[in-house]
């Protein structure tokens, strides 16, 4: 995509740096600028990533193939095969969904960082947004990588203390009891592919997380804007000039709000499948993990793998649902900010025009802004607790 001219700010610099990181690990470029690398290098790197992506797809197909070829598994391995085989496919679909909506995602990012900031940008809100995004992103990366790391620890523990083979992810070949050198090398390759799979999924989730946090803080930015335009009436100009200036500012605020609503709709369209898939995986994996823990041998490696995966799913879902829930909360605070914009200081005919504009602005802002999964599950703090309870309820019913 060709670069667009824009005024840089902390928001654009952050998205540019995040996009560089995502390009390194996935070859995808979601920001409007290029990554600053030579075209020859970029094209060669993209070809290499296509090979890696094909290998990841074959890895997931091999996991499904294990249901037909691996017949000598322990109960724990059968549970791992079921959990990993289907969750990997569903979670990887997040990357495919974002790739399909790449142009829209780029437009959302550019609108949030540039289009909505050129007329008003509260620096305190922007600083808070950047700080929260960095904390959430680092937490997500740590949680995701820990789960893969401890499955490797679990496999290594089996080799060192139980004289078993190094098995992390169950694939169609080699057999879990095959002790040949070729089988051992292939298992290490499978473990490396599981890391590559996790990196691709994590980069997709970082984009979703950054977009939803940025969107919730844009509603905060709008609140600050509407509150700030009341200062027009403190300026040393005539009453008529104050009213004209206030009217222009109010109309601009209404346009900014309409653009923010558009961003919310596009986030729902582009990220809805990601949220839905993650919730399905969250419930299924947590039920499987609770079942494994109940029946496990309580060895250190096994317990660590179960606990890290459980915590990763629990907290990663919490990060997504809380960031999406913040959009609803901040959008719900907007009507109050609009009402505090100073409209009551207008007089005579100006007051009549302003009241009509206020009616439009208040009506628009009072419509609930809710990001949903499956079209009906509201992403919020309350629904997150309900999903966790539902996972335990399913486990209690089945086991």
Coordinates of N, CA and C in Angstrom, one line a residue, residues 130-286:
X130 N -1.5 4.3 25.2 CA -0.3 3.7 24.9 C 0.2 2.8 26.0
X131 N 0.1 3.3 27.2 CA 0.6 2.6 28.4 C -0.2 1.3 28.6
X132 N -1.5 1.4 28.4 CA -2.4 0.2 28.6 C -2.1 -0.8 27.5
X133 N -2.0 -0.3 26.3 CA -1.8 -1.2 25.2 C -0.5 -2.0 25.3
X134 N 0.6 -1.3 25.7 CA 1.9 -2.0 25.9 C 1.8 -3.0 27.1
X135 N 1.1 -2.7 28.2 CA 1.0 -3.6 29.3 C 0.2 -4.9 28.8
X136 N -0.9 -4.6 28.2 CA -1.8 -5.7 27.7 C -1.0 -6.6 26.7
X137 N -0.3 -5.9 25.8 CA 0.4 -6.7 24.7 C 1.5 -7.5 25.3
X138 N 2.3 -7.0 26.2 CA 3.4 -7.8 26.8 C 2.8 -8.9 27.6
X139 N 1.7 -8.7 28.3 CA 1.0 -9.8 29.1 C 0.5 -10.9 28.2
X140 N -0.1 -10.5 27.1 CA -0.6 -11.5 26.1 C 0.5 -12.3 25.5
X141 N 1.6 -11.7 25.1 CA 2.8 -12.4 24.6 C 3.4 -13.4 25.6
X142 N 3.5 -12.9 26.8 CA 4.0 -13.8 27.9 C 3.2 -15.0 28.1
X143 N 1.8 -14.7 28.2 CA 0.9 -15.8 28.5 C 0.9 -16.9 27.3
X144 N 0.9 -16.4 26.1 CA 0.8 -17.3 25.0 C 2.1 -18.1 24.9
X145 N 3.3 -17.5 25.0 CA 4.5 -18.2 24.8 C 4.8 -19.2 26.0
X146 N 4.3 -18.8 27.2 CA 4.6 -19.7 28.3 C 3.9 -21.0 28.2
X147 N 2.7 -21.0 27.6 CA 2.0 -22.3 27.4 C 2.7 -23.2 26.5
X148 N 3.3 -22.7 25.4 CA 4.1 -23.5 24.5 C 5.4 -24.0 25.1
X149 N 6.0 -23.1 25.9 CA 7.2 -23.4 26.5 C 7.1 -24.6 27.5
X150 N 6.0 -24.5 28.3 CA 5.9 -25.6 29.3 C 5.4 -26.9 28.7
X151 N 4.8 -26.9 27.5 CA 4.6 -28.2 26.9 C 5.9 -28.8 26.4
X152 N 6.9 -27.9 26.1 CA 8.2 -28.5 25.8 C 8.9 -29.0 27.1
X153 N 8.7 -28.3 28.2 CA 9.2 -28.7 29.5 C 8.6 -30.1 29.9
X154 N 7.3 -30.2 29.6 CA 6.6 -31.4 29.9 C 7.2 -32.6 29.1
X155 N 7.4 -32.4 27.8 CA 8.0 -33.4 27.0 C 9.4 -33.8 27.4
X156 N 10.2 -32.7 27.7 CA 11.6 -33.0 28.2 C 11.6 -33.7 29.5
X157 N 10.7 -33.4 30.4 CA 10.6 -34.1 31.7 C 10.3 -35.6 31.5
X158 N 9.5 -35.9 30.5 CA 9.2 -37.3 30.2 C 10.4 -38.1 29.8
X159 N 11.2 -37.3 29.0 CA 12.4 -38.0 28.4 C 13.5 -38.2 29.5
X160 N 13.6 -37.2 30.4 CA 14.7 -37.3 31.4 C 14.3 -38.2 32.6
X161 N 13.1 -38.2 33.0 CA 12.7 -38.9 34.2 C 11.8 -40.1 34.1
X162 N 11.2 -40.3 32.9 CA 10.4 -41.4 32.7 C 10.8 -42.3 31.5
X163 N 11.9 -41.9 30.9 CA 12.5 -42.7 29.8 C 11.4 -42.9 28.7
X164 N 10.7 -41.8 28.4 CA 9.7 -41.8 27.3 C 10.3 -40.9 26.1
X165 N 9.5 -40.9 25.0 CA 9.9 -40.1 23.9 C 9.5 -38.6 24.1
X166 N 10.2 -37.7 23.4 CA 9.9 -36.3 23.5 C 8.6 -36.0 22.7
X167 N 7.5 -36.0 23.3 CA 6.2 -35.8 22.7 C 5.6 -34.5 23.2
X168 N 5.3 -33.5 22.4 CA 4.7 -32.2 22.8 C 3.3 -32.1 22.1
X169 N 3.3 -32.1 20.8 CA 2.1 -32.1 20.0 C 1.9 -33.4 19.3
X170 N 0.7 -34.0 19.3 CA 0.5 -35.3 18.7 C 0.2 -35.1 17.2
X171 N 1.0 -35.7 16.4 CA 0.8 -35.6 14.9 C 0.7 -37.0 14.3
X172 N 0.3 -37.1 13.0 CA 0.0 -38.3 12.4 C 1.3 -39.3 12.4
X173 N 2.4 -38.7 12.3 CA 3.7 -39.4 12.3 C 4.7 -38.5 13.0
X174 N 5.7 -39.1 13.8 CA 5.9 -40.5 14.0 C 5.0 -41.0 15.2
X175 N 5.0 -42.3 15.3 CA 4.3 -43.0 16.4 C 5.0 -42.5 17.7
X176 N 4.1 -42.3 18.8 CA 4.6 -41.8 20.0 C 5.6 -42.7 20.7
X177 N 5.7 -43.9 20.3 CA 6.7 -44.9 20.9 C 7.9 -45.1 20.0
X178 N 7.9 -44.5 18.8 CA 9.0 -44.7 17.9 C 10.3 -44.0 18.5
X179 N 11.4 -44.7 18.7 CA 12.6 -44.1 19.3 C 13.7 -43.9 18.3
X180 N 13.4 -44.0 17.0 CA 14.4 -43.8 16.0 C 14.9 -42.4 15.9
X181 N 16.1 -42.2 15.4 CA 16.6 -40.8 15.3 C 15.8 -39.9 14.4
X182 N 15.3 -40.4 13.3 CA 14.4 -39.6 12.4 C 13.1 -39.2 13.1
X183 N 12.6 -40.1 13.9 CA 11.4 -39.8 14.7 C 11.7 -38.7 15.7
X184 N 12.8 -38.8 16.4 CA 13.2 -37.7 17.3 C 13.4 -36.4 16.7
X185 N 14.0 -36.3 15.5 CA 14.2 -35.1 14.8 C 12.9 -34.5 14.4
X186 N 12.0 -35.3 13.9 CA 10.7 -34.9 13.5 C 9.9 -34.3 14.6
X187 N 10.0 -34.9 15.8 CA 9.3 -34.3 17.0 C 9.8 -32.9 17.4
X188 N 11.1 -32.7 17.2 CA 11.7 -31.4 17.5 C 11.2 -30.4 16.5
X189 N 11.1 -30.9 15.2 CA 10.5 -30.0 14.1 C 9.1 -29.6 14.4
X190 N 8.3 -30.6 14.9 CA 6.9 -30.3 15.3 C 6.8 -29.3 16.4
X191 N 7.7 -29.4 17.3 CA 7.7 -28.4 18.4 C 8.1 -27.0 17.9
X192 N 9.0 -27.0 17.0 CA 9.4 -25.7 16.4 C 8.2 -25.1 15.6
X193 N 7.5 -26.0 14.9 CA 6.3 -25.5 14.2 C 5.2 -25.0 15.1
X194 N 5.1 -25.6 16.3 CA 4.1 -25.2 17.3 C 4.5 -23.8 17.7
X195 N 5.8 -23.4 17.8 CA 6.2 -22.1 18.2 C 5.8 -21.1 17.1
X196 N 6.1 -21.5 15.8 CA 5.8 -20.7 14.7 C 4.3 -20.4 14.6
X197 N 3.5 -21.5 14.9 CA 2.0 -21.3 14.9 C 1.6 -20.3 16.0
X198 N 2.2 -20.4 17.1 CA 1.8 -19.5 18.2 C 2.2 -18.1 17.9
X199 N 3.4 -17.9 17.3 CA 3.8 -16.5 16.9 C 2.8 -15.9 15.9
X200 N 2.4 -16.7 14.9 CA 1.4 -16.1 14.0 C 0.1 -15.7 14.6
X201 N -0.4 -16.6 15.5 CA -1.7 -16.3 16.2 C -1.5 -15.1 17.1
X202 N -0.4 -15.0 17.8 CA -0.2 -13.9 18.7 C -0.1 -12.6 18.0
X203 N 0.5 -12.5 16.9 CA 0.6 -11.3 16.1 C -0.8 -10.8 15.7
X204 N -1.6 -11.8 15.3 CA -3.0 -11.4 14.9 C -3.7 -10.9 16.1
X205 N -3.6 -11.5 17.3 CA -4.2 -11.1 18.5 C -3.7 -9.7 19.0
X206 N -2.5 -9.4 18.7 CA -1.9 -8.1 19.1 C -2.6 -7.0 18.3
X207 N -2.9 -7.2 17.0 CA -3.6 -6.2 16.3 C -5.0 -6.0 16.8
X208 N -5.7 -7.1 17.1 CA -7.1 -7.0 17.6 C -7.1 -6.2 19.0
X209 N -6.1 -6.6 19.8 CA -6.0 -5.9 21.1 C -5.7 -4.4 21.0
X210 N -4.8 -4.1 20.1 CA -4.4 -2.7 19.9 C -5.6 -1.9 19.4
X211 N -6.4 -2.5 18.4 CA -7.5 -1.8 17.9 C -8.6 -1.5 18.9
X212 N -9.0 -2.5 19.7 CA -10.0 -2.3 20.7 C -9.7 -1.4 21.8
X213 N -8.4 -1.4 22.2 CA -8.0 -0.5 23.2 C -8.0 1.0 22.7
X214 N -7.5 1.1 21.5 CA -7.5 2.4 20.8 C -8.9 3.0 20.6
X215 N -9.8 2.1 20.3 CA -11.2 2.5 20.1 C -11.8 3.0 21.4
X216 N -11.6 2.3 22.5 CA -12.2 2.7 23.8 C -11.6 4.0 24.2
X217 N -10.3 4.3 23.9 CA -9.7 5.5 24.3 C -10.2 6.7 23.4
X218 N -10.6 6.3 22.2 CA -11.1 7.3 21.3 C -12.4 7.9 21.8
X219 N -13.2 7.0 22.4 CA -14.5 7.5 23.1 C -14.1 8.4 24.3
X220 N -13.0 8.1 25.0 CA -12.5 8.9 26.1 C -12.1 10.3 25.5
X221 N -11.4 10.2 24.3 CA -11.0 11.5 23.7 C -12.1 12.3 23.3
X222 N -13.2 11.7 22.8 CA -14.4 12.4 22.5 C -15.0 13.1 23.7
X223 N -15.0 12.4 24.8 CA -15.6 13.0 26.1 C -14.8 14.3 26.4
X224 N -13.5 14.2 26.3 CA -12.6 15.4 26.6 C -12.9 16.5 25.6
X225 N -13.2 16.2 24.4 CA -13.4 17.2 23.4 C -14.7 17.9 23.7
X226 N -15.8 17.2 24.0 CA -17.1 17.9 24.2 C -17.0 18.7 25.5
X227 N -16.3 18.2 26.5 CA -16.1 19.0 27.7 C -15.3 20.3 27.5
X228 N -14.3 20.2 26.5 CA -13.4 21.3 26.3 C -14.1 22.5 25.5
X229 N -15.1 22.2 24.7 CA -15.6 23.2 23.9 C -16.5 24.2 24.8
X230 N -16.8 23.9 26.0 CA -17.4 24.8 26.9 C -16.5 26.0 27.2
X231 N -15.2 25.8 27.0 CA -14.3 26.9 27.3 C -14.4 28.1 26.3
X232 N -15.2 27.8 25.2 CA -15.4 28.9 24.2 C -16.1 30.1 24.9
X233 N -16.9 29.9 25.8 CA -17.7 30.9 26.5 C -16.9 31.7 27.5
X234 N -15.6 31.3 27.7 CA -14.7 32.0 28.6 C -13.8 32.9 27.9
X235 N -13.9 32.9 26.5 CA -13.0 33.7 25.7 C -13.5 35.2 25.7
X236 N -12.6 36.1 25.5 CA -12.9 37.5 25.5 C -13.4 38.0 24.1
X237 N -14.5 37.5 23.6 CA -15.1 37.8 22.3 C -16.5 38.1 22.6
X238 N -17.2 38.6 21.5 CA -18.7 38.9 21.7 C -19.5 37.6 21.8
X239 N -20.7 37.8 22.4 CA -21.6 36.6 22.6 C -21.9 35.9 21.3
X240 N -22.1 36.7 20.2 CA -22.5 36.1 18.9 C -21.3 35.3 18.4
X241 N -20.1 35.8 18.6 CA -18.9 35.1 18.1 C -18.7 33.8 18.9
X242 N -19.0 33.9 20.2 CA -18.9 32.7 21.0 C -19.9 31.6 20.5
X243 N -21.1 32.0 20.2 CA -22.1 31.1 19.8 C -21.8 30.5 18.5
X244 N -21.3 31.3 17.5 CA -20.9 30.8 16.2 C -19.7 29.7 16.4
X245 N -18.8 30.1 17.2 CA -17.6 29.2 17.4 C -18.1 27.9 18.1
X246 N -19.0 28.0 19.0 CA -19.4 26.8 19.7 C -20.2 25.9 18.8
X247 N -21.0 26.5 17.9 CA -21.8 25.8 17.0 C -20.9 25.0 16.0
X248 N -19.9 25.6 15.5 CA -19.0 24.9 14.6 C -18.3 23.8 15.4
X249 N -17.9 24.0 16.6 CA -17.2 23.0 17.4 C -18.2 21.8 17.7
X250 N -19.4 22.1 18.0 CA -20.4 21.1 18.2 C -20.6 20.2 17.0
X251 N -20.7 20.9 15.8 CA -20.9 20.1 14.6 C -19.7 19.2 14.3
X252 N -18.5 19.7 14.6 CA -17.3 18.9 14.4 C -17.3 17.7 15.3
X253 N -17.8 17.9 16.6 CA -17.9 16.8 17.5 C -18.8 15.7 17.1
X254 N -19.9 16.1 16.5 CA -20.9 15.2 16.0 C -20.3 14.4 14.8
X255 N -19.5 15.0 13.9 CA -18.9 14.3 12.9 C -17.8 13.3 13.4
X256 N -17.1 13.8 14.4 CA -16.1 12.9 15.0 C -16.7 11.7 15.6
X257 N -17.9 11.9 16.3 CA -18.6 10.8 16.9 C -19.1 9.8 15.8
X258 N -19.6 10.3 14.7 CA -20.1 9.5 13.6 C -19.0 8.6 13.1
X259 N -17.8 9.2 12.9 CA -16.6 8.5 12.4 C -16.2 7.4 13.4
X260 N -16.3 7.7 14.7 CA -15.9 6.7 15.7 C -16.9 5.6 15.7
X261 N -18.2 5.9 15.5 CA -19.2 4.8 15.4 C -18.9 3.9 14.2
X262 N -18.4 4.5 13.1 CA -18.1 3.7 11.9 C -16.9 2.8 12.2
X263 N -15.9 3.3 13.0 CA -14.8 2.4 13.4 C -15.3 1.3 14.2
X264 N -16.2 1.5 15.1 CA -16.8 0.5 16.0 C -17.5 -0.6 15.1
X265 N -18.2 -0.2 14.2 CA -18.9 -1.1 13.3 C -17.9 -2.0 12.5
X266 N -16.8 -1.3 12.0 CA -15.8 -2.1 11.3 C -15.0 -3.0 12.2
X267 N -14.8 -2.7 13.4 CA -14.1 -3.6 14.4 C -15.0 -4.8 14.6
X268 N -16.3 -4.6 14.7 CA -17.2 -5.7 14.9 C -17.2 -6.6 13.7
X269 N -17.1 -6.0 12.5 CA -17.2 -6.8 11.3 C -15.9 -7.6 11.1
X270 N -14.7 -6.9 11.4 CA -13.4 -7.6 11.1 C -12.9 -8.5 12.2
X271 N -13.3 -8.1 13.4 CA -12.8 -8.9 14.6 C -13.8 -9.8 15.3
X272 N -15.0 -9.7 14.8 CA -16.1 -10.5 15.4 C -15.8 -12.0 15.4
X273 N -15.3 -12.5 14.2 CA -14.9 -13.9 14.1 C -13.8 -14.3 15.1
X274 N -12.9 -13.4 15.3 CA -11.7 -13.7 16.2 C -12.3 -13.8 17.6
X275 N -13.1 -12.9 18.0 CA -13.7 -13.0 19.4 C -14.5 -14.3 19.5
X276 N -15.3 -14.6 18.5 CA -16.2 -15.8 18.6 C -15.3 -17.1 18.7
X277 N -14.3 -17.2 17.9 CA -13.5 -18.4 17.9 C -12.7 -18.5 19.2
X278 N -12.3 -17.4 19.7 CA -11.5 -17.5 21.0 C -12.4 -17.9 22.1
X279 N -13.6 -17.5 22.2 CA -14.6 -17.9 23.2 C -14.9 -19.4 23.2
X280 N -15.1 -19.9 21.9 CA -15.3 -21.3 21.8 C -14.1 -22.1 22.3
X281 N -12.9 -21.7 21.8 CA -11.7 -22.4 22.3 C -11.5 -22.3 23.8
X282 N -11.8 -21.1 24.3 CA -11.7 -20.9 25.8 C -12.5 -21.9 26.6
X283 N -13.8 -22.1 26.2 CA -14.6 -23.0 26.9 C -14.2 -24.5 26.8
X284 N -13.9 -24.9 25.5 CA -13.5 -26.2 25.3 C -12.2 -26.6 25.9
X285 N -11.2 -25.7 25.8 CA -9.9 -26.0 26.4 C -9.9 -26.0 27.9
X286 N -10.6 -25.1 28.5 CA -10.7 -25.1 29.9 C -11.4 -26.3 30.5

